[in-house]
Amino acid sequence: MTSAPHRHDLTGRLSRRRLARLAVLGLAAGTGSLGLASSATATGRHGLDSGGGKRPGEGQVHYDRARALAGDDPVLSTLAASLMPDFEFPRPPAPEPLKLFDNLAFLSTGWVSAMAVLTDDGIILIDALTSAAEAETVLVPGLRALGADPQAIKYVVATHGHHDHFGGAKYLSDHFGTRVLMTPTDWDLVERTGPADSPSRDLEIADGQRLTLGGTTIRLHRTPGHTSGTVSPIIPVRANGACHTAMLWGGTNPPETLPELHTYRRSVRSFRARMRQADVDVELSNHPNDYGLQRVEQLRERPEGPNPFVLGRARTQRYMQVLDLMLQGRIADAEAAGARGASSTRGSAASRGAAVHGCC
């Protein structure tokens, strides 16, 4: 049973100091998106012609369409920028924990975040940061600061099998008996790669599975692409007596191979349809690719104002449209790279492999 959550109250001075720290990295509210891709980056991975001069990449027409659709919307334009080839995610300072909604808490190290769904019968944690140390020093004290009991964490839903999303799950399982959920293919990935702080194989997620606790039901949809078993949850949330429906896209960074890119795009389109059916009007992310840290500080500074995470149904649909267009650009770039590789003379194995770039 969670204790009655209360609003996490920071002094204005602390909030302003944190905003100043974010501003140093170009992340503070009002400074625009994550430094939208430079003209050099915007040419894409393959932006050199045979003479060494700059030219637009094959995917540029799609990137331009995504930017046009995003317009001056900071959430959408930040998403487009973060999906440009060779974009490097920033490492901003860790924000203080905050309740984004009456029943949803935000816990973050800055570059990766977890969401805690607070119910009358316990907590469902969406992702668990990178390590046992972060579970102990970020998740546990963060929940306590918000008036919630970390011992009430009944489930961790790992959106996918990368350590920055399940790293704290073993600590929570060992200390609080928390059950850990992941798709079968990503449990296989964890077992195959064996990263530090891996939880023991536990509950498996099926596509469209409902997870209910304390009268709150979360829907877990498989959205493969980032990994073969990535899941994206749809979560009911409440704010000031109003009910909303939130989504969290489970794996942001696109893969590199054409088959995986096509799988990723199919997931974008199928999840967008599920969002429409569920009347999703709130967007969340587990990485700072969506102007999310800036919105956290906006909400902290103006808790009685409009909730900046409530985008509305039309705007959340445009968010997925921008994501789709950026994927089309990535696919066009990869197809062009493959065509150039196929038409070139046979070279070394390293030269032939250069058409497909590994992710960071």
mmCIF file of C-alpha atoms in Angstrom:
data_model
loop_
_atom_site.group_PDB
_atom_site.id
_atom_site.type_symbol
_atom_site.label_atom_id
_atom_site.label_comp_id
_atom_site.label_asym_id
_atom_site.label_seq_id
_atom_site.Cartn_x
_atom_site.Cartn_y
_atom_site.Cartn_z
ATOM 1 C CA MET A 1 0.000 0.000 0.000
ATOM 2 C CA THR A 2 1.565 3.292 -0.959
ATOM 3 C CA SER A 3 1.487 6.082 1.535
ATOM 4 C CA ALA A 4 -0.474 9.144 0.605
ATOM 5 C CA PRO A 5 1.745 10.938 -1.907
ATOM 6 C CA HIS A 6 2.339 14.631 -1.494
ATOM 7 C CA ARG A 7 3.712 17.277 -3.781
ATOM 8 C CA HIS A 8 7.504 17.469 -3.761
ATOM 9 C CA ASP A 9 8.183 21.076 -2.768
ATOM 10 C CA LEU A 10 11.427 22.709 -3.825
ATOM 11 C CA THR A 11 12.274 26.302 -3.020
ATOM 12 C CA GLY A 12 12.232 28.758 -5.897
ATOM 13 C CA ARG A 13 15.943 29.283 -5.378
ATOM 14 C CA LEU A 14 16.696 25.577 -5.867
ATOM 15 C CA SER A 15 14.478 25.392 -8.946
ATOM 16 C CA ARG A 16 16.117 28.432 -10.477
ATOM 17 C CA ARG A 17 19.547 26.969 -9.787
ATOM 18 C CA ARG A 18 18.544 23.746 -11.506
ATOM 19 C CA LEU A 19 17.178 25.670 -14.460
ATOM 20 C CA ALA A 20 20.502 27.484 -14.665
ATOM 21 C CA ARG A 21 22.351 24.151 -14.702
ATOM 22 C CA LEU A 22 20.118 22.935 -17.516
ATOM 23 C CA ALA A 23 20.666 26.186 -19.393
ATOM 24 C CA VAL A 24 24.410 25.580 -19.389
ATOM 25 C CA LEU A 25 23.736 22.465 -21.452
ATOM 26 C CA GLY A 26 21.186 24.205 -23.662
ATOM 27 C CA LEU A 27 18.369 22.275 -22.005
ATOM 28 C CA ALA A 28 16.510 24.853 -19.956
ATOM 29 C CA ALA A 29 12.946 25.731 -20.802
ATOM 30 C CA GLY A 30 12.839 28.523 -23.325
ATOM 31 C CA THR A 31 16.243 27.770 -24.893
ATOM 32 C CA GLY A 32 14.784 25.659 -27.670
ATOM 33 C CA SER A 33 15.319 21.973 -28.330
ATOM 34 C CA LEU A 34 18.449 19.931 -27.853
ATOM 35 C CA GLY A 35 20.457 22.199 -30.084
ATOM 36 C CA LEU A 36 18.711 21.118 -33.287
ATOM 37 C CA ALA A 37 21.046 19.201 -35.544
ATOM 38 C CA SER A 38 23.735 21.307 -37.122
ATOM 39 C CA SER A 39 23.851 21.711 -40.883
ATOM 40 C CA ALA A 40 26.732 19.268 -40.972
ATOM 41 C CA THR A 41 24.794 16.650 -39.025
ATOM 42 C CA ALA A 42 21.636 17.315 -40.992
ATOM 43 C CA THR A 43 23.237 15.937 -44.138
ATOM 44 C CA GLY A 44 23.023 12.517 -42.546
ATOM 45 C CA ARG A 45 25.620 9.802 -42.290
ATOM 46 C CA HIS A 46 26.140 9.691 -46.039
ATOM 47 C CA GLY A 47 26.397 13.414 -46.697
ATOM 48 C CA LEU A 48 29.596 13.366 -48.770
ATOM 49 C CA ASP A 49 29.671 13.182 -52.538
ATOM 50 C CA SER A 50 32.372 11.308 -54.449
ATOM 51 C CA GLY A 51 34.477 14.453 -54.591
ATOM 52 C CA GLY A 52 34.370 14.924 -50.830
ATOM 53 C CA GLY A 53 31.929 17.848 -50.923
ATOM 54 C CA LYS A 54 28.843 18.099 -48.749
ATOM 55 C CA ARG A 55 25.530 17.061 -50.245
ATOM 56 C CA PRO A 56 22.176 16.176 -48.673
ATOM 57 C CA GLY A 57 21.757 12.569 -47.586
ATOM 58 C CA GLU A 58 19.145 10.403 -49.284
ATOM 59 C CA GLY A 59 16.902 10.679 -46.256
ATOM 60 C CA GLN A 60 17.028 14.471 -46.082
ATOM 61 C CA VAL A 61 13.652 14.985 -47.758
ATOM 62 C CA HIS A 62 12.037 12.970 -44.952
ATOM 63 C CA TYR A 63 14.017 14.778 -42.252
ATOM 64 C CA ASP A 64 12.884 18.093 -43.744
ATOM 65 C CA ARG A 65 9.263 16.954 -43.745
ATOM 66 C CA ALA A 66 9.584 15.909 -40.098
ATOM 67 C CA ARG A 67 11.004 19.310 -39.162
ATOM 68 C CA ALA A 68 8.271 21.085 -41.083
ATOM 69 C CA LEU A 69 5.609 19.048 -39.278
ATOM 70 C CA ALA A 70 7.287 19.751 -35.929
ATOM 71 C CA GLY A 71 7.412 23.475 -36.633
ATOM 72 C CA ASP A 72 8.213 25.486 -33.514
ATOM 73 C CA ASP A 73 6.742 22.869 -31.178
ATOM 74 C CA PRO A 74 9.624 22.247 -28.731
ATOM 75 C CA VAL A 75 8.552 18.666 -27.970
ATOM 76 C CA LEU A 76 8.277 17.605 -31.605
ATOM 77 C CA SER A 77 11.313 19.532 -32.839
ATOM 78 C CA THR A 78 13.460 18.076 -30.060
ATOM 79 C CA LEU A 79 12.323 14.594 -31.063
ATOM 80 C CA ALA A 80 13.252 15.248 -34.691
ATOM 81 C CA ALA A 81 16.675 16.556 -33.694
ATOM 82 C CA SER A 82 17.368 13.550 -31.467
ATOM 83 C CA LEU A 83 16.643 11.135 -34.311
ATOM 84 C CA MET A 84 19.104 12.669 -36.751
ATOM 85 C CA PRO A 85 21.954 10.318 -37.713
ATOM 86 C CA ASP A 86 24.984 10.632 -35.442
ATOM 87 C CA PHE A 87 23.047 12.569 -32.786
ATOM 88 C CA GLU A 88 24.660 12.153 -29.372
ATOM 89 C CA PHE A 89 22.367 12.198 -26.371
ATOM 90 C CA PRO A 90 23.333 14.827 -23.806
ATOM 91 C CA ARG A 91 24.323 13.991 -20.239
ATOM 92 C CA PRO A 92 22.403 16.663 -18.305
ATOM 93 C CA PRO A 93 22.446 16.945 -14.517
ATOM 94 C CA ALA A 94 20.028 14.767 -12.581
ATOM 95 C CA PRO A 95 16.763 16.551 -11.782
ATOM 96 C CA GLU A 96 15.043 16.213 -8.429
ATOM 97 C CA PRO A 97 12.193 13.669 -8.366
ATOM 98 C CA LEU A 98 8.764 15.051 -9.172
ATOM 99 C CA LYS A 99 5.192 13.880 -9.436
ATOM 100 C CA LEU A 100 4.163 14.537 -13.032
ATOM 101 C CA PHE A 101 0.602 13.457 -12.223
ATOM 102 C CA ASP A 102 -1.252 12.551 -9.051
ATOM 103 C CA ASN A 103 -0.401 8.885 -9.610
ATOM 104 C CA LEU A 104 2.833 9.100 -11.618
ATOM 105 C CA ALA A 105 6.297 9.923 -10.268
ATOM 106 C CA PHE A 106 9.383 10.818 -12.315
ATOM 107 C CA LEU A 107 12.804 9.568 -11.117
ATOM 108 C CA SER A 108 15.856 10.348 -13.200
ATOM 109 C CA THR A 109 19.625 10.490 -13.476
ATOM 110 C CA GLY A 110 19.291 13.060 -16.263
ATOM 111 C CA TRP A 111 20.108 10.954 -19.293
ATOM 112 C CA VAL A 112 17.775 8.078 -18.373
ATOM 113 C CA SER A 113 14.584 8.071 -16.333
ATOM 114 C CA ALA A 114 12.051 5.783 -14.680
ATOM 115 C CA MET A 115 8.349 6.326 -14.049
ATOM 116 C CA ALA A 116 6.565 5.051 -10.933
ATOM 117 C CA VAL A 117 2.840 4.384 -11.225
ATOM 118 C CA LEU A 118 1.364 4.842 -7.735
ATOM 119 C CA THR A 119 -1.676 2.735 -6.849
ATOM 120 C CA ASP A 120 -3.575 1.910 -3.649
ATOM 121 C CA ASP A 121 -2.008 -1.568 -3.624
ATOM 122 C CA GLY A 122 1.581 -0.705 -4.506
ATOM 123 C CA ILE A 123 3.839 0.682 -7.203
ATOM 124 C CA ILE A 124 4.523 -0.349 -10.789
ATOM 125 C CA LEU A 125 7.907 0.963 -11.867
ATOM 126 C CA ILE A 126 8.461 1.505 -15.581
ATOM 127 C CA ASP A 127 12.216 0.858 -16.010
ATOM 128 C CA ALA A 128 14.751 0.822 -13.183
ATOM 129 C CA LEU A 129 17.742 2.985 -14.230
ATOM 130 C CA THR A 130 21.210 1.541 -14.804
ATOM 131 C CA SER A 131 22.441 -0.201 -11.662
ATOM 132 C CA ALA A 132 21.905 -1.381 -8.107
ATOM 133 C CA ALA A 133 23.682 1.774 -6.953
ATOM 134 C CA GLU A 134 21.163 3.985 -8.757
ATOM 135 C CA ALA A 135 18.271 1.953 -7.360
ATOM 136 C CA GLU A 136 19.652 2.579 -3.878
ATOM 137 C CA THR A 137 20.621 6.239 -4.312
ATOM 138 C CA VAL A 138 18.033 7.537 -6.813
ATOM 139 C CA LEU A 139 14.922 5.348 -6.925
ATOM 140 C CA VAL A 140 14.532 4.528 -3.234
ATOM 141 C CA PRO A 141 15.183 8.018 -1.769
ATOM 142 C CA GLY A 142 13.334 9.639 -4.661
ATOM 143 C CA LEU A 143 10.151 7.733 -3.907
ATOM 144 C CA ARG A 144 10.465 8.490 -0.216
ATOM 145 C CA ALA A 145 10.888 12.205 -0.978
ATOM 146 C CA LEU A 146 7.572 12.060 -2.828
ATOM 147 C CA GLY A 147 5.793 10.337 0.062
ATOM 148 C CA ALA A 148 5.775 6.851 -1.473
ATOM 149 C CA ASP A 149 7.154 3.682 0.099
ATOM 150 C CA PRO A 150 9.785 1.932 -2.083
ATOM 151 C CA GLN A 151 8.982 -1.338 -0.315
ATOM 152 C CA ALA A 152 5.630 -1.151 -2.114
ATOM 153 C CA ILE A 153 7.251 -1.606 -5.541
ATOM 154 C CA LYS A 154 5.432 -4.726 -6.698
ATOM 155 C CA TYR A 155 6.562 -4.781 -10.331
ATOM 156 C CA VAL A 156 9.320 -3.450 -12.546
ATOM 157 C CA VAL A 157 8.363 -3.343 -16.228
ATOM 158 C CA ALA A 158 11.602 -3.228 -18.216
ATOM 159 C CA THR A 159 10.771 -1.637 -21.549
ATOM 160 C CA HIS A 160 13.689 -3.508 -23.117
ATOM 161 C CA GLY A 161 16.779 -5.546 -22.375
ATOM 162 C CA HIS A 162 19.439 -2.838 -22.117
ATOM 163 C CA HIS A 163 21.117 -2.287 -18.771
ATOM 164 C CA ASP A 164 20.085 1.371 -18.488
ATOM 165 C CA HIS A 165 16.476 0.225 -18.231
ATOM 166 C CA PHE A 166 16.688 -2.823 -15.957
ATOM 167 C CA GLY A 167 19.926 -2.190 -14.008
ATOM 168 C CA GLY A 168 18.218 -1.425 -10.698
ATOM 169 C CA ALA A 169 15.692 -4.275 -10.936
ATOM 170 C CA LYS A 170 17.845 -6.908 -9.221
ATOM 171 C CA TYR A 171 18.372 -4.633 -6.216
ATOM 172 C CA LEU A 172 14.620 -4.050 -5.937
ATOM 173 C CA SER A 173 13.903 -7.757 -6.321
ATOM 174 C CA ASP A 174 16.482 -8.705 -3.694
ATOM 175 C CA HIS A 175 15.399 -6.064 -1.159
ATOM 176 C CA PHE A 176 11.641 -5.734 -1.681
ATOM 177 C CA GLY A 177 10.591 -8.916 -3.490
ATOM 178 C CA THR A 178 9.742 -6.916 -6.621
ATOM 179 C CA ARG A 179 8.730 -8.991 -9.655
ATOM 180 C CA VAL A 180 10.434 -8.119 -12.947
ATOM 181 C CA LEU A 181 8.692 -8.210 -16.327
ATOM 182 C CA MET A 182 10.320 -8.298 -19.760
ATOM 183 C CA THR A 183 9.475 -9.859 -23.103
ATOM 184 C CA PRO A 184 10.841 -13.376 -23.714
ATOM 185 C CA THR A 185 13.165 -12.219 -26.495
ATOM 186 C CA ASP A 186 14.674 -9.516 -24.317
ATOM 187 C CA TRP A 187 15.064 -11.909 -21.397
ATOM 188 C CA ASP A 188 17.047 -13.970 -23.926
ATOM 189 C CA LEU A 189 19.068 -10.859 -24.799
ATOM 190 C CA VAL A 190 19.914 -10.248 -21.141
ATOM 191 C CA GLU A 191 20.932 -13.858 -20.626
ATOM 192 C CA ARG A 192 23.041 -13.815 -23.785
ATOM 193 C CA THR A 193 24.880 -10.578 -23.018
ATOM 194 C CA GLY A 194 25.087 -11.008 -19.242
ATOM 195 C CA PRO A 195 25.542 -7.365 -18.164
ATOM 196 C CA ALA A 196 26.194 -6.440 -14.548
ATOM 197 C CA ASP A 197 23.193 -6.258 -12.198
ATOM 198 C CA SER A 198 21.090 -8.508 -14.428
ATOM 199 C CA PRO A 199 17.912 -9.697 -12.704
ATOM 200 C CA SER A 200 17.023 -13.373 -12.729
ATOM 201 C CA ARG A 201 14.558 -14.333 -15.424
ATOM 202 C CA ASP A 202 11.075 -13.724 -14.068
ATOM 203 C CA LEU A 203 7.731 -12.758 -15.597
ATOM 204 C CA GLU A 204 7.303 -12.556 -19.380
ATOM 205 C CA ILE A 205 5.329 -9.888 -21.226
ATOM 206 C CA ALA A 206 2.941 -10.847 -24.019
ATOM 207 C CA ASP A 207 1.866 -8.350 -26.664
ATOM 208 C CA GLY A 208 -1.086 -6.296 -25.437
ATOM 209 C CA GLN A 209 -0.804 -7.693 -21.924
ATOM 210 C CA ARG A 210 -2.743 -5.954 -19.145
ATOM 211 C CA LEU A 211 -0.964 -5.408 -15.839
ATOM 212 C CA THR A 212 -3.388 -4.459 -13.054
ATOM 213 C CA LEU A 213 -2.547 -3.284 -9.549
ATOM 214 C CA GLY A 214 -4.760 -1.399 -7.119
ATOM 215 C CA GLY A 215 -7.438 -0.713 -9.691
ATOM 216 C CA THR A 216 -4.936 0.699 -12.225
ATOM 217 C CA THR A 217 -4.444 -1.226 -15.468
ATOM 218 C CA ILE A 218 -1.460 -0.642 -17.736
ATOM 219 C CA ARG A 219 -1.410 -1.998 -21.288
ATOM 220 C CA LEU A 220 1.952 -3.308 -22.534
ATOM 221 C CA HIS A 221 2.363 -3.352 -26.308
ATOM 222 C CA ARG A 222 5.274 -4.973 -28.100
ATOM 223 C CA THR A 223 7.056 -2.428 -30.306
ATOM 224 C CA PRO A 224 10.165 -4.236 -31.606
ATOM 225 C CA GLY A 225 12.904 -2.350 -33.397
ATOM 226 C CA HIS A 226 15.177 -0.842 -30.776
ATOM 227 C CA THR A 227 15.434 -4.420 -29.522
ATOM 228 C CA SER A 228 13.454 -7.398 -30.733
ATOM 229 C CA GLY A 229 11.311 -7.347 -27.596
ATOM 230 C CA THR A 230 10.850 -3.658 -26.777
ATOM 231 C CA VAL A 231 7.505 -2.806 -25.163
ATOM 232 C CA SER A 232 5.692 0.523 -24.942
ATOM 233 C CA PRO A 233 3.151 1.027 -22.133
ATOM 234 C CA ILE A 234 -0.124 2.937 -22.138
ATOM 235 C CA ILE A 235 -0.874 4.239 -18.646
ATOM 236 C CA PRO A 236 -3.946 5.907 -17.092
ATOM 237 C CA VAL A 237 -2.947 9.024 -15.150
ATOM 238 C CA ARG A 238 -4.765 11.659 -13.119
ATOM 239 C CA ALA A 239 -4.158 15.360 -12.493
ATOM 240 C CA ASN A 240 -6.332 17.748 -10.487
ATOM 241 C CA GLY A 241 -9.343 15.460 -10.781
ATOM 242 C CA ALA A 242 -9.002 14.997 -14.555
ATOM 243 C CA CYS A 243 -8.222 11.642 -16.165
ATOM 244 C CA HIS A 244 -5.682 11.315 -18.967
ATOM 245 C CA THR A 245 -3.996 8.507 -20.874
ATOM 246 C CA ALA A 246 -0.219 8.458 -21.213
ATOM 247 C CA MET A 247 2.116 6.616 -23.543
ATOM 248 C CA LEU A 248 5.828 5.927 -23.226
ATOM 249 C CA TRP A 249 7.716 4.883 -26.372
ATOM 250 C CA GLY A 250 9.909 2.072 -25.080
ATOM 251 C CA GLY A 251 13.028 2.327 -27.247
ATOM 252 C CA THR A 252 13.976 5.580 -28.901
ATOM 253 C CA ASN A 253 17.324 5.120 -30.660
ATOM 254 C CA PRO A 254 16.686 3.488 -34.069
ATOM 255 C CA PRO A 255 18.586 0.353 -35.078
ATOM 256 C CA GLU A 256 21.001 0.255 -38.014
ATOM 257 C CA THR A 257 20.140 -2.642 -40.321
ATOM 258 C CA LEU A 258 17.394 -2.314 -42.907
ATOM 259 C CA PRO A 259 15.297 -5.227 -41.608
ATOM 260 C CA GLU A 260 15.405 -3.781 -38.089
ATOM 261 C CA LEU A 261 14.575 -0.288 -39.358
ATOM 262 C CA HIS A 262 11.541 -1.620 -41.221
ATOM 263 C CA THR A 263 10.474 -3.501 -38.080
ATOM 264 C CA TYR A 264 10.882 -0.315 -36.055
ATOM 265 C CA ARG A 265 8.732 1.666 -38.476
ATOM 266 C CA ARG A 266 5.996 -0.979 -38.430
ATOM 267 C CA SER A 267 6.013 -0.706 -34.645
ATOM 268 C CA VAL A 268 5.668 3.088 -34.836
ATOM 269 C CA ARG A 269 2.633 2.773 -37.074
ATOM 270 C CA SER A 270 0.952 0.001 -35.084
ATOM 271 C CA PHE A 271 1.504 1.764 -31.765
ATOM 272 C CA ARG A 272 0.200 5.005 -33.188
ATOM 273 C CA ALA A 273 -3.043 3.182 -34.031
ATOM 274 C CA ARG A 274 -3.230 1.782 -30.502
ATOM 275 C CA MET A 275 -2.675 5.260 -29.100
ATOM 276 C CA ARG A 276 -5.560 6.547 -31.184
ATOM 277 C CA GLN A 277 -7.835 3.765 -29.922
ATOM 278 C CA ALA A 278 -6.861 4.511 -26.311
ATOM 279 C CA ASP A 279 -7.313 8.310 -26.702
ATOM 280 C CA VAL A 280 -3.719 8.939 -25.593
ATOM 281 C CA ASP A 281 -3.148 12.607 -24.783
ATOM 282 C CA VAL A 282 0.074 12.446 -22.694
ATOM 283 C CA GLU A 283 3.603 11.713 -23.959
ATOM 284 C CA LEU A 284 6.443 10.418 -21.768
ATOM 285 C CA SER A 285 9.984 9.257 -22.509
ATOM 286 C CA ASN A 286 12.720 7.385 -20.680
ATOM 287 C CA HIS A 287 15.492 9.482 -22.306
ATOM 288 C CA PRO A 288 15.880 13.281 -22.793
ATOM 289 C CA ASN A 289 14.776 13.218 -26.426
ATOM 290 C CA ASP A 290 11.399 14.931 -26.080
ATOM 291 C CA TYR A 291 11.963 18.197 -24.191
ATOM 292 C CA GLY A 292 10.975 16.179 -21.141
ATOM 293 C CA LEU A 293 13.539 17.533 -18.673
ATOM 294 C CA GLN A 294 12.577 21.069 -19.593
ATOM 295 C CA ARG A 295 8.906 20.233 -19.055
ATOM 296 C CA VAL A 296 9.734 18.727 -15.665
ATOM 297 C CA GLU A 297 11.218 22.057 -14.609
ATOM 298 C CA GLN A 298 8.277 23.959 -16.070
ATOM 299 C CA LEU A 299 5.912 21.827 -13.997
ATOM 300 C CA ARG A 300 8.077 22.210 -10.900
ATOM 301 C CA GLU A 301 8.058 26.001 -11.284
ATOM 302 C CA ARG A 302 4.328 26.225 -12.110
ATOM 303 C CA PRO A 303 2.595 23.236 -10.477
ATOM 304 C CA GLU A 304 -0.803 24.908 -10.677
ATOM 305 C CA GLY A 305 -0.465 25.790 -14.362
ATOM 306 C CA PRO A 306 -1.297 23.640 -17.401
ATOM 307 C CA ASN A 307 0.510 20.312 -17.219
ATOM 308 C CA PRO A 308 3.134 20.434 -20.011
ATOM 309 C CA PHE A 309 3.023 16.650 -20.440
ATOM 310 C CA VAL A 310 -0.602 16.791 -21.554
ATOM 311 C CA LEU A 311 -0.138 17.358 -25.280
ATOM 312 C CA GLY A 312 -3.655 16.458 -26.360
ATOM 313 C CA ARG A 313 -4.653 13.674 -28.730
ATOM 314 C CA ALA A 314 -3.820 15.488 -31.964
ATOM 315 C CA ARG A 315 -0.357 16.510 -30.789
ATOM 316 C CA THR A 316 0.564 13.039 -29.530
ATOM 317 C CA GLN A 317 -0.425 11.723 -32.956
ATOM 318 C CA ARG A 318 1.830 14.308 -34.610
ATOM 319 C CA TYR A 319 4.620 13.153 -32.280
ATOM 320 C CA MET A 320 4.343 9.680 -33.793
ATOM 321 C CA GLN A 321 4.125 11.158 -37.302
ATOM 322 C CA VAL A 322 7.430 12.956 -36.724
ATOM 323 C CA LEU A 323 8.931 9.695 -35.472
ATOM 324 C CA ASP A 324 7.625 7.904 -38.582
ATOM 325 C CA LEU A 325 9.085 10.503 -40.946
ATOM 326 C CA MET A 326 12.473 10.349 -39.250
ATOM 327 C CA LEU A 327 12.425 6.563 -39.630
ATOM 328 C CA GLN A 328 11.660 6.953 -43.327
ATOM 329 C CA GLY A 329 14.773 9.121 -43.576
ATOM 330 C CA ARG A 330 16.886 6.552 -41.765
ATOM 331 C CA ILE A 331 15.562 3.829 -44.079
ATOM 332 C CA ALA A 332 16.279 5.917 -47.193
ATOM 333 C CA ASP A 333 19.838 6.553 -45.994
ATOM 334 C CA ALA A 334 20.401 2.867 -45.258
ATOM 335 C CA GLU A 335 18.973 1.800 -48.630
ATOM 336 C CA ALA A 336 21.193 4.289 -50.454
ATOM 337 C CA ALA A 337 24.221 3.118 -48.525
ATOM 338 C CA GLY A 338 23.427 -0.478 -49.407
ATOM 339 C CA ALA A 339 22.997 0.385 -53.094
ATOM 340 C CA ARG A 340 26.335 2.175 -53.177
ATOM 341 C CA GLY A 341 27.993 -0.744 -51.461
ATOM 342 C CA ALA A 342 26.485 -3.233 -53.919
ATOM 343 C CA SER A 343 27.643 -1.240 -56.939
ATOM 344 C CA SER A 344 31.185 -0.704 -55.683
ATOM 345 C CA THR A 345 34.037 -3.065 -56.450
ATOM 346 C CA ARG A 346 34.689 -5.816 -53.980
ATOM 347 C CA GLY A 347 36.816 -4.524 -51.175
ATOM 348 C CA SER A 348 37.944 -5.688 -47.826
ATOM 349 C CA ALA A 349 35.428 -7.050 -45.334
ATOM 350 C CA ALA A 350 35.785 -3.836 -43.359
ATOM 351 C CA SER A 351 34.993 -1.715 -46.418
ATOM 352 C CA ARG A 352 31.961 -3.794 -47.262
ATOM 353 C CA GLY A 353 30.709 -3.537 -43.685
ATOM 354 C CA ALA A 354 30.941 0.243 -43.660
ATOM 355 C CA ALA A 355 27.531 0.602 -45.297
ATOM 356 C CA VAL A 356 25.845 -0.308 -42.029
ATOM 357 C CA HIS A 357 26.834 1.775 -39.020
ATOM 358 C CA GLY A 358 26.707 0.555 -35.451
ATOM 359 C CA CYS A 359 24.771 2.527 -32.903
ATOM 360 C CA CYS A 360 26.422 4.387 -30.076
#
